[in-house]
PDB file of N, CA and C in Angstrom:
ATOM      1  N   PHE A   1      25.540  23.749   7.594  1.00  0.00           N
ATOM      2  CA  PHE A   1      26.126  23.488   8.769  1.00  0.00           C
ATOM      3  C   PHE A   1      25.675  22.466   8.518  1.00  0.00           C
ATOM      4  N   LEU A   2      26.099  20.657   8.677  1.00  0.00           N
ATOM      5  CA  LEU A   2      25.172  19.718   9.294  1.00  0.00           C
ATOM      6  C   LEU A   2      26.369  19.517  10.455  1.00  0.00           C
ATOM      7  N   TYR A   3      24.652  18.721  11.756  1.00  0.00           N
ATOM      8  CA  TYR A   3      25.236  18.591  12.822  1.00  0.00           C
ATOM      9  C   TYR A   3      24.279  17.363  12.768  1.00  0.00           C
ATOM     10  N   PRO A   4      24.918  16.169  12.112  1.00  0.00           N
ATOM     11  CA  PRO A   4      23.705  15.177  12.831  1.00  0.00           C
ATOM     12  C   PRO A   4      24.023  14.922  13.892  1.00  0.00           C
ATOM     13  N   ASP A   5      22.771  13.679  14.571  1.00  0.00           N
ATOM     14  CA  ASP A   5      23.478  13.282  15.791  1.00  0.00           C
ATOM     15  C   ASP A   5      23.715  11.612  15.833  1.00  0.00           C
ATOM     16  N   ALA A   6      23.854  11.274  14.793  1.00  0.00           N
ATOM     17  CA  ALA A   6      24.725   9.629  14.444  1.00  0.00           C
ATOM     18  C   ALA A   6      25.301   9.766  12.902  1.00  0.00           C
ATOM     19  N   ASP A   7      25.814   8.433  13.186  1.00  0.00           N
ATOM     20  CA  ASP A   7      26.624   8.095  11.594  1.00  0.00           C
ATOM     21  C   ASP A   7      24.922   8.344  10.626  1.00  0.00           C
ATOM     22  N   TYR A   8      25.443   8.623   8.832  1.00  0.00           N
ATOM     23  CA  TYR A   8      24.361   8.851   8.004  1.00  0.00           C
ATOM     24  C   TYR A   8      24.331   7.807   6.789  1.00  0.00           C
ATOM     25  N   VAL A   9      23.943   7.341   6.151  1.00  0.00           N
ATOM     26  CA  VAL A   9      24.080   7.459   4.458  1.00  0.00           C
ATOM     27  C   VAL A   9      23.308   8.119   4.001  1.00  0.00           C
ATOM     28  N   LEU A  10      23.952   8.802   3.244  1.00  0.00           N
ATOM     29  CA  LEU A  10      22.727   9.554   2.901  1.00  0.00           C
ATOM     30  C   LEU A  10      21.758   9.207   1.323  1.00  0.00           C
ATOM     31  N   THR A  11      20.555   8.882   1.467  1.00  0.00           N
ATOM     32  CA  THR A  11      20.395   8.246   0.110  1.00  0.00           C
ATOM     33  C   THR A  11      19.359   9.340  -0.856  1.00  0.00           C
ATOM     34  N   SER A  12      18.962  10.840  -0.356  1.00  0.00           N
ATOM     35  CA  SER A  12      17.690  11.073  -1.082  1.00  0.00           C
ATOM     36  C   SER A  12      18.706  11.687  -2.497  1.00  0.00           C
ATOM     37  N   THR A  13      17.947  11.805  -3.819  1.00  0.00           N
ATOM     38  CA  THR A  13      18.393  12.347  -4.757  1.00  0.00           C
ATOM     39  C   THR A  13      17.517  14.148  -4.975  1.00  0.00           C
ATOM     40  N   PRO A  14      17.954  14.920  -5.360  1.00  0.00           N
ATOM     41  CA  PRO A  14      19.725  14.863  -5.642  1.00  0.00           C
ATOM     42  C   PRO A  14      19.812  15.185  -4.139  1.00  0.00           C
ATOM     43  N   THR A  15      21.107  14.287  -3.825  1.00  0.00           N
ATOM     44  CA  THR A  15      22.090  14.815  -2.232  1.00  0.00           C
ATOM     45  C   THR A  15      21.660  15.991  -2.056  1.00  0.00           C
ATOM     46  N   ILE A  16      22.429  16.854  -2.454  1.00  0.00           N
ATOM     47  CA  ILE A  16      22.755  18.227  -2.697  1.00  0.00           C
ATOM     48  C   ILE A  16      21.788  19.077  -4.160  1.00  0.00           C
ATOM     49  N   VAL A  17      21.018  19.974  -3.259  1.00  0.00           N
ATOM     50  CA  VAL A  17      20.288  20.611  -4.572  1.00  0.00           C
ATOM     51  C   VAL A  17      21.205  21.093  -5.141  1.00  0.00           C
ATOM     52  N   LEU A  18      20.910  21.073  -6.849  1.00  0.00           N
ATOM     53  CA  LEU A  18      22.560  21.681  -7.216  1.00  0.00           C
ATOM     54  C   LEU A  18      21.922  23.002  -7.437  1.00  0.00           C
ATOM     55  N   GLY A  19      23.285  23.882  -7.552  1.00  0.00           N
ATOM     56  CA  GLY A  19      23.995  25.043  -7.728  1.00  0.00           C
ATOM     57  C   GLY A  19      24.326  25.976  -8.475  1.00  0.00           C
ATOM     58  N   THR A  20      24.798  26.984  -8.898  1.00  0.00           N
ATOM     59  CA  THR A  20      24.507  27.379 -10.540  1.00  0.00           C
ATOM     60  C   THR A  20      26.051  26.896 -10.331  1.00  0.00           C
ATOM     61  N   SER A  21      26.389  27.005 -11.768  1.00  0.00           N
ATOM     62  CA  SER A  21      27.746  26.404 -12.546  1.00  0.00           C
ATOM     63  C   SER A  21      28.961  27.349 -12.289  1.00  0.00           C
ATOM     64  N   GLY A  22      29.531  26.662 -11.155  1.00  0.00           N
ATOM     65  CA  GLY A  22      30.619  27.572 -10.435  1.00  0.00           C
ATOM     66  C   GLY A  22      30.738  27.689  -9.030  1.00  0.00           C
ATOM     67  N   GLN A  23      29.651  27.668  -8.379  1.00  0.00           N
ATOM     68  CA  GLN A  23      29.790  27.226  -7.204  1.00  0.00           C
ATOM     69  C   GLN A  23      30.678  26.158  -6.719  1.00  0.00           C
ATOM     70  N   GLU A  24      31.030  26.394  -5.822  1.00  0.00           N
ATOM     71  CA  GLU A  24      31.536  25.396  -4.787  1.00  0.00           C
ATOM     72  C   GLU A  24      31.146  25.164  -3.280  1.00  0.00           C
ATOM     73  N   LEU A  25      31.200  23.950  -2.959  1.00  0.00           N
ATOM     74  CA  LEU A  25      30.527  24.037  -1.660  1.00  0.00           C
ATOM     75  C   LEU A  25      31.603  22.892  -0.430  1.00  0.00           C
ATOM     76  N   THR A  26      31.764  23.352   0.702  1.00  0.00           N
ATOM     77  CA  THR A  26      32.892  22.778   1.518  1.00  0.00           C
ATOM     78  C   THR A  26      32.386  21.998   2.621  1.00  0.00           C
ATOM     79  N   ILE A  27      32.249  20.645   2.849  1.00  0.00           N
ATOM     80  CA  ILE A  27      32.015  20.013   3.731  1.00  0.00           C
ATOM     81  C   ILE A  27      32.841  19.428   4.627  1.00  0.00           C
ATOM     82  N   VAL A  28      32.850  19.925   5.567  1.00  0.00           N
ATOM     83  CA  VAL A  28      33.743  19.383   7.335  1.00  0.00           C
ATOM     84  C   VAL A  28      33.033  18.352   7.700  1.00  0.00           C
ATOM     85  N   GLY A  29      33.872  17.463   8.125  1.00  0.00           N
ATOM     86  CA  GLY A  29      33.418  16.641   9.178  1.00  0.00           C
ATOM     87  C   GLY A  29      33.201  16.955  10.942  1.00  0.00           C
ATOM     88  N   SER A  30      32.265  16.015  11.907  1.00  0.00           N
ATOM     89  CA  SER A  30      31.900  16.186  12.443  1.00  0.00           C
ATOM     90  C   SER A  30      32.447  15.009  13.978  1.00  0.00           C
ATOM     91  N   ALA A  31      31.357  15.032  14.407  1.00  0.00           N
ATOM     92  CA  ALA A  31      31.709  14.216  15.338  1.00  0.00           C
ATOM     93  C   ALA A  31      30.634  12.697  15.216  1.00  0.00           C
ATOM     94  N   TYR A  32      30.139  12.769  14.639  1.00  0.00           N
ATOM     95  CA  TYR A  32      29.420  11.892  12.824  1.00  0.00           C
ATOM     96  C   TYR A  32      30.053  11.641  11.871  1.00  0.00           C
ATOM     97  N   THR A  33      29.885  10.617  11.329  1.00  0.00           N
ATOM     98  CA  THR A  33      29.979  10.188   9.559  1.00  0.00           C
ATOM     99  C   THR A  33      29.139  10.428   8.934  1.00  0.00           C
ATOM    100  N   ILE A  34      28.912  11.417   7.802  1.00  0.00           N
ATOM    101  CA  ILE A  34      28.088  11.594   7.080  1.00  0.00           C
ATOM    102  C   ILE A  34      28.617  10.102   5.859  1.00  0.00           C
ATOM    103  N   THR A  35      28.280   9.481   5.078  1.00  0.00           N
ATOM    104  CA  THR A  35      28.357   8.898   3.905  1.00  0.00           C
ATOM    105  C   THR A  35      27.607   9.259   2.792  1.00  0.00           C
ATOM    106  N   PHE A  36      28.757  10.316   1.926  1.00  0.00           N
ATOM    107  CA  PHE A  36      27.585  10.832   0.739  1.00  0.00           C
ATOM    108  C   PHE A  36      27.933   9.654  -0.934  1.00  0.00           C
ATOM    109  N   GLN A  37      26.902   9.248  -1.451  1.00  0.00           N
ATOM    110  CA  GLN A  37      27.465   8.478  -2.555  1.00  0.00           C
ATOM    111  C   GLN A  37      26.954   8.903  -4.405  1.00  0.00           C
ATOM    112  N   ASP A  38      28.460   7.797  -5.050  1.00  0.00           N
ATOM    113  CA  ASP A  38      28.684   8.989  -6.026  1.00  0.00           C
ATOM    114  C   ASP A  38      27.341   8.492  -7.141  1.00  0.00           C
ATOM    115  N   GLU A  39      27.029   8.597  -8.271  1.00  0.00           N
ATOM    116  CA  GLU A  39      26.382   8.473  -9.837  1.00  0.00           C
ATOM    117  C   GLU A  39      26.498   7.110  -9.979  1.00  0.00           C
ATOM    118  N   SER A  40      27.346   6.541  -9.826  1.00  0.00           N
ATOM    119  CA  SER A  40      27.382   5.270 -10.419  1.00  0.00           C
ATOM    120  C   SER A  40      26.544   4.301  -9.296  1.00  0.00           C
ATOM    121  N   GLY A  41      26.389   5.234  -7.713  1.00  0.00           N
ATOM    122  CA  GLY A  41      26.218   4.296  -6.688  1.00  0.00           C
ATOM    123  C   GLY A  41      24.083   4.052  -5.922  1.00  0.00           C
ATOM    124  N   LEU A  42      23.869   5.596  -6.119  1.00  0.00           N
ATOM    125  CA  LEU A  42      23.058   6.072  -6.406  1.00  0.00           C
ATOM    126  C   LEU A  42      22.491   7.094  -7.169  1.00  0.00           C
ATOM    127  N   ALA A  43      21.357   6.549  -8.534  1.00  0.00           N
ATOM    128  CA  ALA A  43      20.918   6.957  -9.695  1.00  0.00           C
ATOM    129  C   ALA A  43      20.256   8.126  -9.228  1.00  0.00           C
ATOM    130  N   GLY A  44      20.632   9.651 -10.414  1.00  0.00           N
ATOM    131  CA  GLY A  44      20.620  10.762  -9.650  1.00  0.00           C
ATOM    132  C   GLY A  44      21.263  11.642  -7.998  1.00  0.00           C
ATOM    133  N   SER A  45      21.630  10.768  -8.102  1.00  0.00           N
ATOM    134  CA  SER A  45      22.313  11.851  -6.374  1.00  0.00           C
ATOM    135  C   SER A  45      22.965  13.200  -6.777  1.00  0.00           C
ATOM    136  N   LYS A  46      23.318  13.089  -8.348  1.00  0.00           N
ATOM    137  CA  LYS A  46      23.962  14.455  -8.627  1.00  0.00           C
ATOM    138  C   LYS A  46      25.607  14.581  -7.891  1.00  0.00           C
ATOM    139  N   LEU A  47      26.031  13.247  -7.551  1.00  0.00           N
ATOM    140  CA  LEU A  47      27.217  13.326  -7.201  1.00  0.00           C
ATOM    141  C   LEU A  47      28.437  12.516  -7.602  1.00  0.00           C
ATOM    142  N   GLN A  48      29.709  13.447  -8.238  1.00  0.00           N
ATOM    143  CA  GLN A  48      30.885  12.967  -8.999  1.00  0.00           C
ATOM    144  C   GLN A  48      31.932  12.166  -8.462  1.00  0.00           C
ATOM    145  N   LEU A  49      31.894  12.122  -7.487  1.00  0.00           N
ATOM    146  CA  LEU A  49      32.935  12.037  -6.742  1.00  0.00           C
ATOM    147  C   LEU A  49      34.207  10.898  -6.916  1.00  0.00           C
ATOM    148  N   GLY A  50      35.065  10.818  -6.455  1.00  0.00           N
ATOM    149  CA  GLY A  50      36.606  10.295  -6.913  1.00  0.00           C
ATOM    150  C   GLY A  50      37.036   8.596  -6.288  1.00  0.00           C
ATOM    151  N   ALA A  51      35.034   8.451  -6.315  1.00  0.00           N
ATOM    152  CA  ALA A  51      34.994   7.061  -5.269  1.00  0.00           C
ATOM    153  C   ALA A  51      33.949   6.922  -5.239  1.00  0.00           C
ATOM    154  N   ALA A  52      32.874   5.636  -4.929  1.00  0.00           N
ATOM    155  CA  ALA A  52      31.437   5.205  -5.199  1.00  0.00           C
ATOM    156  C   ALA A  52      31.571   5.518  -3.567  1.00  0.00           C
ATOM    157  N   THR A  53      31.839   6.533  -2.630  1.00  0.00           N
ATOM    158  CA  THR A  53      31.469   6.957  -1.375  1.00  0.00           C
ATOM    159  C   THR A  53      32.164   7.562  -0.774  1.00  0.00           C
ATOM    160  N   ARG A  54      32.295   8.393  -0.212  1.00  0.00           N
ATOM    161  CA  ARG A  54      32.957   8.820   0.664  1.00  0.00           C
ATOM    162  C   ARG A  54      32.270   9.370   2.239  1.00  0.00           C
ATOM    163  N   ALA A  55      32.519   8.888   3.169  1.00  0.00           N
ATOM    164  CA  ALA A  55      32.400   9.380   4.289  1.00  0.00           C
ATOM    165  C   ALA A  55      33.335  10.377   4.589  1.00  0.00           C
ATOM    166  N   VAL A  56      32.342  11.302   5.488  1.00  0.00           N
ATOM    167  CA  VAL A  56      32.930  11.986   5.589  1.00  0.00           C
ATOM    168  C   VAL A  56      32.742  12.377   7.145  1.00  0.00           C
ATOM    169  N   GLY A  57      33.339  12.158   7.983  1.00  0.00           N
ATOM    170  CA  GLY A  57      33.893  11.922   9.412  1.00  0.00           C
ATOM    171  C   GLY A  57      34.836  13.248  10.032  1.00  0.00           C
ATOM    172  N   PRO A  58      34.751  13.039  11.535  1.00  0.00           N
ATOM    173  CA  PRO A  58      36.186  14.094  12.207  1.00  0.00           C
ATOM    174  C   PRO A  58      36.751  14.153  11.891  1.00  0.00           C
ATOM    175  N   LEU A  59      37.574  15.623  11.326  1.00  0.00           N
ATOM    176  CA  LEU A  59      38.501  15.677  10.861  1.00  0.00           C
ATOM    177  C   LEU A  59      38.676  15.479   9.473  1.00  0.00           C
ATOM    178  N   SER A  60      37.657  15.466   8.486  1.00  0.00           N
ATOM    179  CA  SER A  60      37.690  15.165   7.729  1.00  0.00           C
ATOM    180  C   SER A  60      37.385  16.514   6.483  1.00  0.00           C
ATOM    181  N   MET A  61      36.829  16.415   5.055  1.00  0.00           N
ATOM    182  CA  MET A  61      36.487  17.466   4.685  1.00  0.00           C
ATOM    183  C   MET A  61      36.324  17.188   3.205  1.00  0.00           C
ATOM    184  N   LEU A  62      34.658  17.081   2.329  1.00  0.00           N
ATOM    185  CA  LEU A  62      34.977  17.117   0.801  1.00  0.00           C
ATOM    186  C   LEU A  62      34.298  17.944   0.246  1.00  0.00           C
ATOM    187  N   ARG A  63      35.391  18.710  -0.992  1.00  0.00           N
ATOM    188  CA  ARG A  63      34.535  20.156  -1.642  1.00  0.00           C
ATOM    189  C   ARG A  63      34.453  19.460  -2.742  1.00  0.00           C
ATOM    190  N   LEU A  64      33.089  20.551  -3.242  1.00  0.00           N
ATOM    191  CA  LEU A  64      32.518  19.525  -4.710  1.00  0.00           C
ATOM    192  C   LEU A  64      32.401  21.530  -5.420  1.00  0.00           C
ATOM    193  N   TYR A  65      32.562  21.081  -6.660  1.00  0.00           N
ATOM    194  CA  TYR A  65      32.446  22.223  -7.486  1.00  0.00           C
ATOM    195  C   TYR A  65      31.089  21.933  -8.316  1.00  0.00           C
ATOM    196  N   CYS A  66      29.955  22.721  -8.295  1.00  0.00           N
ATOM    197  CA  CYS A  66      28.925  22.676  -9.237  1.00  0.00           C
ATOM    198  C   CYS A  66      29.302  23.062 -10.634  1.00  0.00           C
ATOM    199  N   ASP A  67      29.129  22.417 -11.913  1.00  0.00           N
ATOM    200  CA  ASP A  67      28.996  22.301 -13.017  1.00  0.00           C
ATOM    201  C   ASP A  67      28.261  22.578 -13.675  1.00  0.00           C
ATOM    202  N   GLY A  68      27.050  22.877 -12.938  1.00  0.00           N
ATOM    203  CA  GLY A  68      25.209  23.102 -13.950  1.00  0.00           C
ATOM    204  C   GLY A  68      24.625  21.853 -13.691  1.00  0.00           C
ATOM    205  N   SER A  69      25.558  20.737 -13.582  1.00  0.00           N
ATOM    206  CA  SER A  69      24.733  19.889 -13.607  1.00  0.00           C
ATOM    207  C   SER A  69      25.001  18.755 -12.830  1.00  0.00           C
ATOM    208  N   TYR A  70      26.115  18.505 -12.123  1.00  0.00           N
ATOM    209  CA  TYR A  70      26.443  17.598 -11.112  1.00  0.00           C
ATOM    210  C   TYR A  70      27.863  18.911  -9.831  1.00  0.00           C
ATOM    211  N   TRP A  71      27.429  17.866  -8.574  1.00  0.00           N
ATOM    212  CA  TRP A  71      28.518  18.716  -8.008  1.00  0.00           C
ATOM    213  C   TRP A  71      29.744  17.764  -8.311  1.00  0.00           C
ATOM    214  N   ARG A  72      30.819  17.807  -8.777  1.00  0.00           N
ATOM    215  CA  ARG A  72      32.058  17.179  -8.894  1.00  0.00           C
ATOM    216  C   ARG A  72      32.843  17.699  -7.589  1.00  0.00           C
ATOM    217  N   GLU A  73      33.547  16.653  -7.383  1.00  0.00           N
ATOM    218  CA  GLU A  73      34.621  16.093  -6.151  1.00  0.00           C
ATOM    219  C   GLU A  73      36.109  16.998  -6.948  1.00  0.00           C
ATOM    220  N   ILE A  74      36.724  17.893  -6.326  1.00  0.00           N
ATOM    221  CA  ILE A  74      38.207  18.392  -6.482  1.00  0.00           C
ATOM    222  C   ILE A  74      38.239  17.905  -5.325  1.00  0.00           C
ATOM    223  N   ALA A  75      38.192  17.873  -3.857  1.00  0.00           N
ATOM    224  CA  ALA A  75      39.480  17.493  -2.866  1.00  0.00           C
ATOM    225  C   ALA A  75      38.383  16.719  -2.228  1.00  0.00           C
ATOM    226  N   PHE A  76      39.486  15.507  -1.371  1.00  0.00           N
ATOM    227  CA  PHE A  76      38.510  14.873  -0.587  1.00  0.00           C
ATOM    228  C   PHE A  76      39.906  14.716   0.566  1.00  0.00           C
ATOM    229  N   SER A  77      39.724  14.434   1.772  1.00  0.00           N
ATOM    230  CA  SER A  77      40.924  14.324   2.785  1.00  0.00           C
ATOM    231  C   SER A  77      40.322  13.553   3.970  1.00  0.00           C
ATOM    232  N   ALA A  78      40.494  12.461   4.310  1.00  0.00           N
ATOM    233  CA  ALA A  78      39.994  11.048   5.386  1.00  0.00           C
ATOM    234  C   ALA A  78      41.101  11.084   6.075  1.00  0.00           C
ATOM    235  N   ASN A  79      40.985  12.463   7.991  1.00  0.00           N
ATOM    236  CA  ASN A  79      41.347  12.003   8.606  1.00  0.00           C
ATOM    237  C   ASN A  79      41.553  11.170   9.636  1.00  0.00           C
TER     238      ASN A  79
END
């Protein structure tokens, strides 16, 4: 679970430590917005998103799939 105390843009590399191939991860937003950056904007993030960034805030959801090399977006809902 993420319980941020403010809005954040994540800049660590990798942003999320790689899982095993086939693993799925669902990130559900909370009161604050967490922004994830695609590999194209943050080299080493290990995220292959459907856009340069994904802002996950209240009522938003980001679903990722690990292929062993990257976390790949399989669903995103911004509400």
